[in-house]
XYZ file of C-alpha atoms in Angstrom:
664
model
C -55.124 69.602 36.760
C -58.064 69.169 34.162
C -56.751 70.953 31.309
C -52.807 68.876 32.393
C -54.810 65.740 31.595
C -56.489 67.047 28.470
C -53.638 68.602 27.078
C -50.837 65.300 27.973
C -54.203 63.293 25.795
C -54.509 65.141 22.942
C -50.694 64.547 22.781
C -50.935 61.383 23.618
C -53.578 60.791 20.085
C -51.833 63.439 17.718
C -48.923 60.624 18.505
C -51.007 57.975 17.559
C -52.298 59.958 14.372
C -48.465 60.820 12.965
C -47.587 57.084 13.871
C -50.236 55.657 11.942
C -49.589 57.992 8.950
C -46.020 57.008 9.237
C -46.302 53.540 7.131
C -46.914 53.847 3.432
C -48.659 50.748 1.013
C -50.543 48.142 2.396
C -50.885 49.548 5.500
C -53.580 48.279 8.615
C -54.643 49.591 11.628
C -55.459 47.759 14.528
C -56.630 48.963 18.046
C -53.071 47.945 20.443
C -54.093 47.740 24.135
C -50.985 47.751 26.960
C -50.667 47.345 30.010
C -50.638 50.001 33.537
C -50.047 49.523 37.205
C -52.134 52.515 38.265
C -52.648 52.880 42.530
C -55.360 52.894 44.496
C -56.641 53.208 48.699
C -56.912 49.542 49.930
C -57.836 48.845 53.781
C -56.535 46.047 55.904
C -57.956 44.787 59.556
C -56.146 43.119 61.375
C -56.378 41.659 65.326
C -54.060 43.093 67.988
C -53.304 42.319 71.466
C -53.051 44.468 74.792
C -53.519 44.372 78.143
C -55.664 46.215 80.405
C -56.975 46.292 84.108
C -59.392 42.902 85.904
C -60.535 41.333 88.827
C -61.563 42.625 91.872
C -60.631 47.092 92.279
C -58.914 46.075 88.825
C -56.076 44.967 90.696
C -55.640 41.559 88.546
C -54.023 42.392 84.800
C -56.017 40.985 81.758
C -54.987 40.190 77.967
C -57.423 41.639 75.502
C -58.046 41.483 71.777
C -58.746 44.157 69.184
C -59.917 44.581 65.677
C -57.826 47.503 64.251
C -57.894 49.066 60.221
C -55.257 50.311 58.712
C -55.158 52.015 54.474
C -52.445 51.831 52.427
C -51.999 52.065 48.347
C -52.151 49.311 46.551
C -50.875 48.485 42.701
C -53.853 47.248 40.017
C -53.121 46.675 35.709
C -55.072 48.223 33.825
C -55.648 48.027 30.024
C -54.930 50.638 28.002
C -56.241 50.568 24.024
C -54.280 52.599 21.588
C -54.600 52.406 17.885
C -51.031 51.131 16.001
C -50.302 50.482 12.492
C -48.785 47.919 11.129
C -47.936 45.903 7.153
C -51.256 44.171 6.418
C -50.750 40.054 6.483
C -48.644 38.907 3.565
C -46.403 42.274 3.213
C -43.629 43.408 5.052
C -41.801 46.451 5.662
C -39.138 47.627 3.784
C -37.880 51.285 5.286
C -41.222 52.915 5.592
C -43.445 51.032 3.434
C -45.280 48.146 2.992
C -44.931 47.309 -0.922
C -42.780 44.055 -0.295
C -44.553 40.787 0.014
C -44.179 37.861 2.555
C -44.518 34.756 1.442
C -44.447 32.140 4.798
C -42.945 28.955 4.096
C -40.144 31.294 2.027
C -39.337 30.066 -1.983
C -36.880 27.651 -3.106
C -35.795 28.359 -6.682
C -37.859 31.984 -6.871
C -38.717 34.681 -5.317
C -42.303 36.199 -3.562
C -44.508 38.013 -5.827
C -47.484 38.267 -4.026
C -48.468 37.443 -0.159
C -47.631 33.432 -0.293
C -47.307 33.256 -4.127
C -43.930 32.422 -5.669
C -42.966 32.839 -9.441
C -40.761 30.477 -9.492
C -37.146 30.152 -11.941
C -37.177 28.191 -15.011
C -37.107 24.379 -14.530
C -38.849 24.132 -10.640
C -42.706 24.259 -10.383
C -44.734 23.936 -6.676
C -46.344 26.035 -3.909
C -42.438 26.938 -2.727
C -40.486 26.548 -6.043
C -39.121 23.315 -4.104
C -40.014 20.273 -6.786
C -37.330 20.242 -9.909
C -39.503 19.546 -13.262
C -38.436 16.699 -15.190
C -37.854 17.647 -18.670
C -37.454 14.846 -19.831
C -41.201 13.676 -19.365
C -42.059 15.360 -22.009
C -40.967 17.223 -25.384
C -37.526 17.696 -24.850
C -35.905 18.334 -28.867
C -33.113 15.433 -28.100
C -32.668 13.733 -30.896
C -31.324 10.616 -28.258
C -30.823 10.373 -24.706
C -31.739 12.891 -22.454
C -30.935 13.289 -18.486
C -32.832 15.209 -16.534
C -30.560 17.909 -14.420
C -30.969 20.421 -11.104
C -33.455 22.723 -12.580
C -32.377 21.872 -16.008
C -31.309 19.519 -18.729
C -29.108 17.985 -20.594
C -28.877 15.567 -23.980
C -26.443 12.308 -24.107
C -26.238 10.264 -27.678
C -25.495 7.111 -27.685
C -22.090 5.185 -28.385
C -21.202 5.690 -31.672
C -22.453 9.751 -31.411
C -21.365 11.926 -30.876
C -23.216 15.613 -29.695
C -23.415 18.807 -31.987
C -24.947 21.373 -30.199
C -26.947 20.970 -27.640
C -29.705 18.616 -28.796
C -28.682 17.113 -32.191
C -26.364 13.523 -32.532
C -23.958 13.148 -35.513
C -22.778 9.389 -36.374
C -19.046 8.820 -35.068
C -16.834 7.214 -38.538
C -14.473 5.077 -36.333
C -12.737 4.389 -39.795
C -11.281 6.869 -40.002
C -9.057 6.667 -36.147
C -7.633 3.511 -34.890
C -10.575 0.923 -35.584
C -8.573 -2.638 -35.533
C -10.052 -3.774 -38.542
C -6.967 -6.707 -39.894
C -8.221 -5.137 -43.552
C -11.625 -2.934 -44.034
C -13.645 -1.090 -41.965
C -16.963 -0.285 -42.785
C -18.579 3.262 -41.254
C -22.062 2.318 -40.132
C -24.146 4.383 -37.555
C -23.706 4.826 -34.359
C -20.564 1.876 -35.510
C -18.568 -0.329 -37.637
C -17.663 -3.596 -38.961
C -14.651 -5.307 -40.716
C -14.673 -6.680 -43.461
C -12.029 -9.163 -45.086
C -10.975 -9.395 -49.101
C -12.135 -11.708 -51.323
C -10.199 -15.327 -50.197
C -10.438 -13.959 -46.364
C -12.817 -15.003 -44.467
C -13.879 -13.065 -40.847
C -12.740 -14.135 -37.924
C -14.025 -13.108 -34.634
C -15.270 -8.984 -35.347
C -11.266 -7.569 -36.414
C -9.073 -10.223 -37.698
C -9.085 -12.376 -40.767
C -8.342 -15.782 -42.047
C -7.892 -17.406 -45.031
C -10.169 -19.260 -46.619
C -9.093 -22.893 -47.843
C -11.440 -22.870 -51.177
C -10.205 -26.594 -51.443
C -11.778 -28.033 -48.804
C -15.529 -26.456 -50.886
C -16.623 -29.262 -53.832
C -12.123 -28.520 -54.275
C -13.351 -25.121 -55.069
C -14.878 -25.242 -58.145
C -12.272 -27.047 -59.381
C -13.084 -30.329 -61.950
C -9.720 -32.049 -60.761
C -6.635 -30.793 -58.900
C -7.328 -27.294 -56.222
C -4.358 -25.900 -54.956
C -4.728 -22.944 -52.312
C -2.925 -19.976 -51.818
C -2.987 -17.189 -49.877
C -6.653 -14.987 -50.176
C -7.558 -16.953 -53.376
C -6.716 -20.607 -54.856
C -5.560 -22.520 -58.247
C -6.585 -25.017 -60.633
C -4.954 -27.720 -62.368
C -5.248 -30.953 -64.808
C -3.830 -34.021 -64.835
C -2.107 -35.625 -67.284
C -4.074 -35.784 -70.154
C -6.025 -32.884 -70.040
C -5.417 -29.731 -70.448
C -7.105 -26.158 -68.252
C -9.909 -24.998 -70.137
C -10.260 -20.793 -70.351
C -12.470 -20.857 -67.284
C -9.393 -22.349 -65.135
C -12.085 -24.532 -63.275
C -12.916 -27.611 -65.892
C -10.552 -29.813 -67.101
C -10.637 -31.110 -70.848
C -9.760 -34.071 -72.800
C -6.306 -34.054 -75.069
C -7.509 -36.228 -77.892
C -3.959 -38.262 -78.744
C -5.257 -39.615 -81.396
C -6.032 -36.553 -83.559
C -1.872 -36.071 -83.817
C -0.891 -39.082 -85.642
C -2.346 -41.608 -84.583
C -1.292 -40.893 -81.013
C 0.963 -43.627 -82.594
C -1.160 -46.269 -82.713
C 0.246 -48.617 -85.733
C -3.450 -49.684 -86.048
C -6.193 -48.353 -84.115
C -5.863 -45.939 -81.785
C -8.792 -45.196 -78.988
C -8.083 -41.808 -77.209
C -9.391 -42.177 -73.173
C -10.485 -39.334 -70.791
C -6.979 -38.270 -69.652
C -4.778 -40.441 -72.483
C -4.979 -42.719 -74.852
C -3.777 -46.255 -75.691
C -3.723 -48.723 -78.789
C -5.032 -51.192 -80.020
C -4.663 -53.859 -83.395
C -7.361 -55.672 -85.167
C -8.495 -59.137 -85.710
C -5.954 -61.091 -85.529
C -2.904 -59.027 -84.062
C -1.965 -58.335 -80.353
C -0.578 -55.103 -79.512
C 2.878 -54.831 -78.633
C 4.852 -54.425 -75.864
C 5.363 -50.873 -76.850
C 1.336 -50.528 -77.418
C 1.368 -49.060 -80.391
C 2.334 -51.846 -82.713
C 1.005 -55.029 -83.799
C 1.598 -58.797 -84.391
C -0.301 -61.239 -84.429
C 1.412 -63.278 -81.333
C -0.472 -63.164 -77.665
C 2.604 -62.216 -75.854
C 0.207 -61.245 -72.698
C -0.199 -65.181 -72.253
C 3.850 -66.118 -72.092
C 6.553 -64.798 -69.284
C 8.060 -63.021 -72.277
C 5.894 -59.745 -72.801
C 8.659 -57.879 -70.881
C 5.546 -55.568 -68.810
C 6.520 -55.328 -65.227
C 3.020 -54.006 -64.014
C -0.241 -54.651 -66.954
C 0.312 -56.240 -70.041
C -2.379 -55.704 -72.439
C -2.326 -58.072 -75.437
C -3.762 -56.971 -79.422
C -4.570 -58.596 -81.931
C -0.862 -59.801 -82.786
C 0.762 -57.601 -80.229
C 0.617 -56.517 -77.028
C 1.272 -53.268 -74.445
C 2.682 -53.122 -71.342
C 0.574 -49.517 -68.931
C 1.338 -49.090 -65.698
C -0.844 -48.588 -61.686
C -2.062 -45.000 -60.810
C 0.843 -43.164 -59.999
C 3.039 -44.558 -62.834
C 4.160 -43.856 -65.737
C 5.650 -46.321 -68.651
C 8.518 -46.052 -69.083
C 10.052 -45.128 -72.884
C 11.187 -48.536 -72.756
C 7.260 -49.211 -73.223
C 7.975 -51.974 -70.301
C 8.958 -50.402 -67.419
C 6.824 -48.252 -65.294
C 8.452 -45.540 -63.596
C 7.029 -43.697 -60.595
C 5.761 -40.622 -60.908
C 7.242 -38.124 -59.217
C 4.223 -35.273 -58.915
C 6.469 -33.565 -56.523
C 8.392 -32.560 -60.103
C 6.475 -32.645 -62.448
C 3.549 -29.399 -60.337
C 0.804 -31.887 -60.457
C 0.968 -32.272 -56.908
C -1.315 -30.050 -54.467
C 1.332 -29.576 -51.993
C 1.353 -25.416 -50.453
C 4.840 -25.504 -49.187
C 7.234 -28.861 -49.361
C 6.025 -31.989 -51.112
C 7.893 -35.541 -50.802
C 7.448 -38.138 -52.626
C 6.499 -41.813 -52.344
C 6.661 -44.387 -54.821
C 3.136 -44.795 -56.213
C 1.584 -41.365 -54.588
C 3.581 -38.307 -53.352
C 3.281 -36.418 -49.403
C 3.467 -32.718 -48.598
C 5.230 -31.754 -45.979
C 5.683 -27.523 -44.082
C 8.443 -25.094 -43.559
C 10.050 -24.238 -40.715
C 7.496 -22.452 -38.447
C 4.367 -23.954 -39.659
C 2.218 -26.800 -39.361
C 0.455 -29.064 -41.628
C -3.603 -28.114 -41.755
C -5.995 -30.701 -41.628
C -6.563 -31.438 -45.830
C -2.828 -32.690 -45.602
C -2.022 -30.342 -48.198
C -2.060 -26.708 -46.925
C 0.278 -24.852 -43.769
C -1.099 -22.684 -41.313
C 1.250 -20.332 -39.252
C 3.108 -22.270 -35.819
C 2.413 -19.333 -33.216
C 6.330 -21.191 -31.351
C 5.746 -18.273 -28.499
C 2.528 -19.755 -27.346
C 3.446 -23.331 -28.112
C 6.355 -22.968 -26.392
C 8.713 -24.465 -28.601
C 11.275 -20.655 -28.914
C 14.621 -20.745 -27.522
C 14.715 -17.334 -26.730
C 15.453 -16.566 -23.328
C 14.261 -13.799 -22.565
C 10.798 -12.703 -25.355
C 9.437 -13.577 -27.668
C 7.325 -12.015 -30.774
C 5.647 -14.209 -33.384
C 6.116 -13.912 -37.369
C 4.136 -14.995 -40.448
C 6.346 -18.430 -40.401
C 8.740 -17.738 -37.622
C 9.516 -15.384 -35.096
C 12.063 -13.504 -33.413
C 13.329 -13.076 -30.349
C 14.349 -9.647 -28.231
C 15.851 -9.468 -24.317
C 14.492 -7.059 -21.597
C 16.736 -3.591 -20.556
C 20.235 -4.347 -19.866
C 20.508 -6.536 -22.307
C 21.603 -7.211 -26.437
C 20.424 -10.397 -28.438
C 23.379 -13.063 -29.228
C 24.575 -13.576 -32.152
C 22.282 -17.111 -32.542
C 19.129 -14.282 -32.509
C 17.946 -16.117 -29.741
C 20.049 -15.595 -26.000
C 20.813 -12.762 -24.051
C 23.924 -10.877 -22.629
C 24.285 -8.334 -20.160
C 25.736 -5.653 -21.835
C 28.861 -3.480 -20.046
C 27.322 -0.293 -20.463
C 30.530 1.397 -18.451
C 33.126 -0.739 -21.028
C 30.322 0.750 -24.454
C 30.220 3.990 -22.725
C 26.875 4.462 -22.852
C 26.702 5.014 -19.005
C 25.949 8.063 -17.377
C 28.317 8.065 -14.567
C 30.097 10.495 -13.260
C 32.977 8.852 -12.459
C 33.646 5.123 -11.644
C 30.828 2.874 -13.768
C 30.324 -0.706 -12.389
C 28.912 -3.137 -14.001
C 25.519 -5.170 -12.645
C 23.891 -8.326 -14.544
C 21.628 -6.200 -16.691
C 22.292 -2.357 -15.415
C 24.808 -0.670 -13.686
C 25.852 1.217 -10.644
C 27.630 4.308 -10.505
C 31.054 5.607 -7.745
C 32.958 8.582 -7.156
C 36.473 9.308 -6.579
C 37.928 9.629 -3.401
C 36.547 13.151 -2.069
C 33.284 12.670 -3.557
C 29.905 11.491 -3.108
C 27.337 9.945 -5.299
C 24.526 12.658 -5.490
C 20.356 11.619 -4.719
C 20.924 10.406 -9.024
C 23.100 7.423 -8.637
C 25.089 9.250 -11.143
C 26.573 12.359 -10.576
C 29.734 13.319 -8.378
C 29.579 16.432 -5.580
C 32.511 16.971 -3.442
C 32.561 15.909 -0.847
C 33.512 18.563 2.490
C 35.770 16.979 4.260
C 36.271 20.318 6.894
C 32.424 20.220 7.521
C 31.444 16.610 7.700
C 34.648 15.785 9.947
C 36.031 13.417 8.560
C 39.517 14.940 7.634
C 42.550 14.477 9.458
C 43.866 17.877 9.969
C 45.140 18.751 13.328
C 44.967 22.568 13.501
C 43.024 24.372 10.062
C 41.296 22.169 7.565
C 40.816 23.870 4.028
C 38.515 22.412 1.875
C 38.868 21.861 -2.873
C 37.763 19.779 -5.226
C 37.858 16.291 -4.585
C 40.492 16.753 -1.579
C 41.438 19.499 1.862
C 44.520 21.040 2.885
C 45.685 21.635 6.393
C 47.744 25.084 7.618
C 48.980 25.223 10.634
C 48.054 28.008 13.336
C 51.090 30.961 13.839
C 53.973 29.999 15.509
C 53.666 26.615 14.070
C 54.802 24.534 10.082
C 53.040 22.101 8.707
C 54.600 18.773 8.899
C 55.406 16.613 6.144
C 52.936 14.236 6.211
C 50.724 17.471 5.355
C 48.434 17.338 8.358
C 50.488 17.436 11.769
C 51.710 20.392 13.040
C 55.379 21.931 14.215
C 56.012 24.411 16.533
C 58.950 25.583 19.335
C 57.797 23.979 21.544
C 58.039 20.666 19.436
C 62.106 21.811 18.657
C 62.731 22.668 23.126
C 60.815 19.095 23.648
C 63.695 16.931 20.759
C 66.607 19.471 22.235
C 65.049 18.114 26.458
C 65.376 14.793 25.443
C 68.586 15.369 23.572
C 69.884 16.407 26.670
C 68.563 13.213 28.320
C 70.437 11.154 26.476
C 73.854 13.029 26.337
C 73.967 12.086 29.879
C 73.413 8.300 28.981
C 72.743 5.369 30.729
C 73.606 6.839 34.286
C 70.430 9.200 34.822
C 67.853 6.743 33.684
C 69.120 4.218 35.866
C 68.789 7.079 38.913
C 65.150 7.420 37.277
C 64.263 3.933 37.429
C 66.246 4.260 41.070
C 63.223 6.262 42.357
C 60.623 5.261 40.187
C 61.188 1.180 42.486
C 61.296 3.496 45.835
C 58.072 4.522 45.070
C 56.107 1.959 44.127
C 58.217 0.399 46.961
C 56.352 2.476 49.316
C 53.218 3.005 47.594
C 53.498 -0.714 48.579
C 54.207 -0.750 52.058
C 51.455 2.058 52.845
C 48.507 0.337 51.274
C 49.512 -3.219 53.359
C 50.344 -1.531 56.524
C 46.813 0.071 56.387
C 44.948 -3.264 55.826
C 46.659 -4.773 58.377
C 45.845 -1.371 60.887
C 41.915 -2.179 59.826
C 41.955 -6.037 59.851
C 43.427 -5.498 63.735
C 41.140 -2.345 64.673
C 38.703 -5.426 62.894
C 39.437 -7.905 65.154
C 39.580 -6.004 67.943
C 35.852 -4.679 67.899
C 34.506 -8.149 66.613
C 32.716 -9.600 69.317
C 32.894 -13.561 70.104
C 31.246 -16.226 67.816
C 31.418 -18.675 69.786
C 28.139 -20.495 69.916
C 25.414 -20.481 73.453
C 23.302 -22.298 75.183
C 19.288 -20.383 74.154
C 18.476 -18.322 76.616
C 15.518 -18.729 78.606
C 12.480 -17.098 78.241
C 11.238 -14.525 81.523
C 7.753 -15.434 80.077
C 7.734 -19.472 79.414
C 4.083 -19.098 77.428
C 3.712 -15.849 76.479
C 5.007 -16.110 73.095
C 3.726 -12.795 71.407
C 5.672 -10.608 73.713
C 8.952 -12.888 74.442
C 11.874 -11.294 75.827
C 15.713 -12.287 75.306
C 18.575 -11.538 77.524
C 22.346 -12.716 75.907
C 25.422 -10.972 77.175
C 26.754 -10.885 73.806
C 24.679 -9.965 72.067
C 23.989 -6.895 74.597
C 28.105 -6.866 74.087
C 27.007 -6.169 70.766
C 24.315 -3.561 70.810
C 25.760 -1.152 73.441
C 28.318 0.165 71.662
C 26.469 0.449 68.421
C 26.941 3.916 67.069
C 23.297 5.876 66.973
C 24.098 7.176 62.795
C 23.013 6.129 60.071
C 25.597 6.242 57.158
C 24.662 9.417 55.812
C 24.852 11.623 59.330
C 21.608 11.571 59.712
C 21.161 10.519 63.999
C 19.135 7.122 64.169
C 15.187 7.195 65.899
C 13.740 3.996 66.906
C 15.031 0.259 67.896
C 16.950 -1.913 65.164
C 16.023 -5.074 64.181
C 17.665 -7.625 64.064
C 17.905 -10.706 62.075
C 18.874 -14.230 64.883
C 19.384 -17.202 63.336
C 16.396 -18.832 65.510
C 14.291 -21.459 63.648
C 10.437 -19.950 62.083
C 8.602 -23.123 63.157
C 5.950 -22.414 60.304
C 9.041 -21.377 58.345
C 12.057 -22.645 58.471
C 13.279 -21.110 55.576
C 12.650 -17.473 56.877
C 14.443 -16.814 60.070
C 12.383 -15.060 63.154
C 12.961 -11.573 63.465
C 13.656 -9.377 66.767
C 13.746 -5.359 67.928
C 16.396 -4.096 69.819
C 14.942 -2.594 72.514
C 15.830 0.507 75.155
C 16.628 -1.108 79.062
C 14.534 1.345 81.706
C 17.240 1.503 83.664
C 19.290 2.143 81.526
C 18.528 4.777 78.759
C 21.630 4.896 77.144
C 21.526 1.224 75.430
C 19.844 -1.338 73.977
C 19.800 -4.346 76.226
C 17.681 -6.510 75.275
C 16.107 -8.569 71.861
C 12.133 -8.307 71.464
C 10.651 -11.255 69.085
C 7.366 -10.146 67.611
C 4.744 -12.003 66.334
C 4.916 -16.411 67.290
C 7.923 -17.758 68.295
C 8.089 -22.005 69.054
C 9.836 -22.003 73.123
C 13.516 -21.448 72.608
C 16.011 -24.534 71.751
C 18.915 -25.206 70.350
C 21.855 -23.209 69.686
C 22.408 -19.588 67.925
C 24.933 -17.973 66.731
C 23.738 -14.324 67.776
C 26.356 -12.472 66.332
C 27.033 -13.846 63.520
C 23.064 -12.471 62.587
C 24.125 -9.263 64.173
C 27.650 -8.686 61.949
C 25.751 -9.896 59.018
C 21.940 -7.791 59.357
C 25.209 -4.650 60.159
C 27.495 -5.104 57.028
C 23.554 -5.013 55.100
C 22.685 -1.534 57.011
C 26.131 -0.458 56.344
C 26.269 0.650 60.536
C 29.047 0.951 62.306
C 29.601 -1.144 66.211
C 32.902 -1.645 68.566
C 33.355 -3.915 71.628
């Protein structure tokens, strides 16, 4: 035994050594304890009861107790220690090696390269590589904006720029595309701006309005400034000439040429001239010659407006807005509209001594009373378009909605008859509607889902044909045929055959017999009808008589007296007529089943607590005559019977409701 025990111990030691040598790498050994169950001998003391003789001569019996010791095997657990190997802390076993590092908390974005040491992928930090690095807080290299992403980042550009590569931003030249500028587009860094041509000013950010140069210091004109679209022009009054700078007006010296026509002296003035006479003369009425008479003091000088006396002459002159007539006396109105000295942009209306400006249709007079601006008839509601209005420079145009066309007046809209002008897409029939049209199909066709095409309707399948036998569908219609032994009728739908011909021959024979055969048939029919009517009458008469014989009499009887006048909870009424009716009552229901139990009957007895509800009673069998129902027992509280009641009518009503039969 000792040899065997030592042999087993050696084998166990060798096994442990082999286990230790099985792992490589970061391997650690340790003692491992195991619990082993062994059995040992143990004792147990017990008390044993027994009887023995006692008393005189041992004739009595006494109970005694004694202690006994028993032996048994007891299980005991002992710890056994063995050498074991495992991967050292921070390493895990992969196959037979312990060279794989282990990170107890795991690596979110990275790998475990040493015990509890994570190597993070680019863009993450932290002991578990769980925190994202915000590259945008440091040097990211983006020219404009940096947007942090999970594990990385990306660059974006400001409005007006486009990303070039991954970090740089190039300016977008908005002027090469649809910029919306009315005149000129100027590209700027990251944006653009609109400019206007000379003579216009920017309105908002994209539109251009004409500059009224004449509204500010007359545009630099010394006398008359006329605004035109995108510019302006200067002009001079009568007696002036425009200089080379096209702004200033130079006075014309009329006296330098022929002394201005004056007989004596010519005096040049700004914009005009006048003649004077030497001392002793007065200017004549012509304003040029001189005379020694002062005609202005008299009423014979002839000047319409002003008379200017000269030495030995005089001359006439006119107020502003007028010009001296050829006779040098009268004053003619200066038509600024005709001579081109007005400043109206469109139309000029001459007035006495002045003029007013008017604008053409589609324009409105500007605040200066001279210029004209476009009137938007579509916005101010002055247009006459029936459907759509489109404003134009100085006017507007009209258009119509789909399905309509512009009328000859250019304003109204009339419905386009697509069916007449053949612009519709209907396969068969076209029906014009207001602003559109509808399609329909000829008989034998049905409208497709597109509402335009027509497909053949299979009358044979949809059950709309009228063929008596066979139906054959055709395009747009169908044809009928008959089974063997029949032929198609003239209507193209019915079928005729030999049976029909036989019936026709029989009918012909009957017709050939004439009036006697018809008379015979009529007589036979009348006899049959009479027999049927007589039989029905006899049946109802017999049934009526039988019901009279069976039906009990319906006379009124005095209310019977109760056998127990004070006990109203179970009062028993006896009635001979009632017993007669109930005694012969059949014991089966209408469906043939045998009736069991008492019959419930309604009477005309008055209910004191509820006059509208009659009392109910139960027909019970008499103890001596068990084969018949002989008594009517009321249930519940019943007052003392007074007056009269019809027992039979109540019984009949109840019997009719339950459809039971009874006999006399």
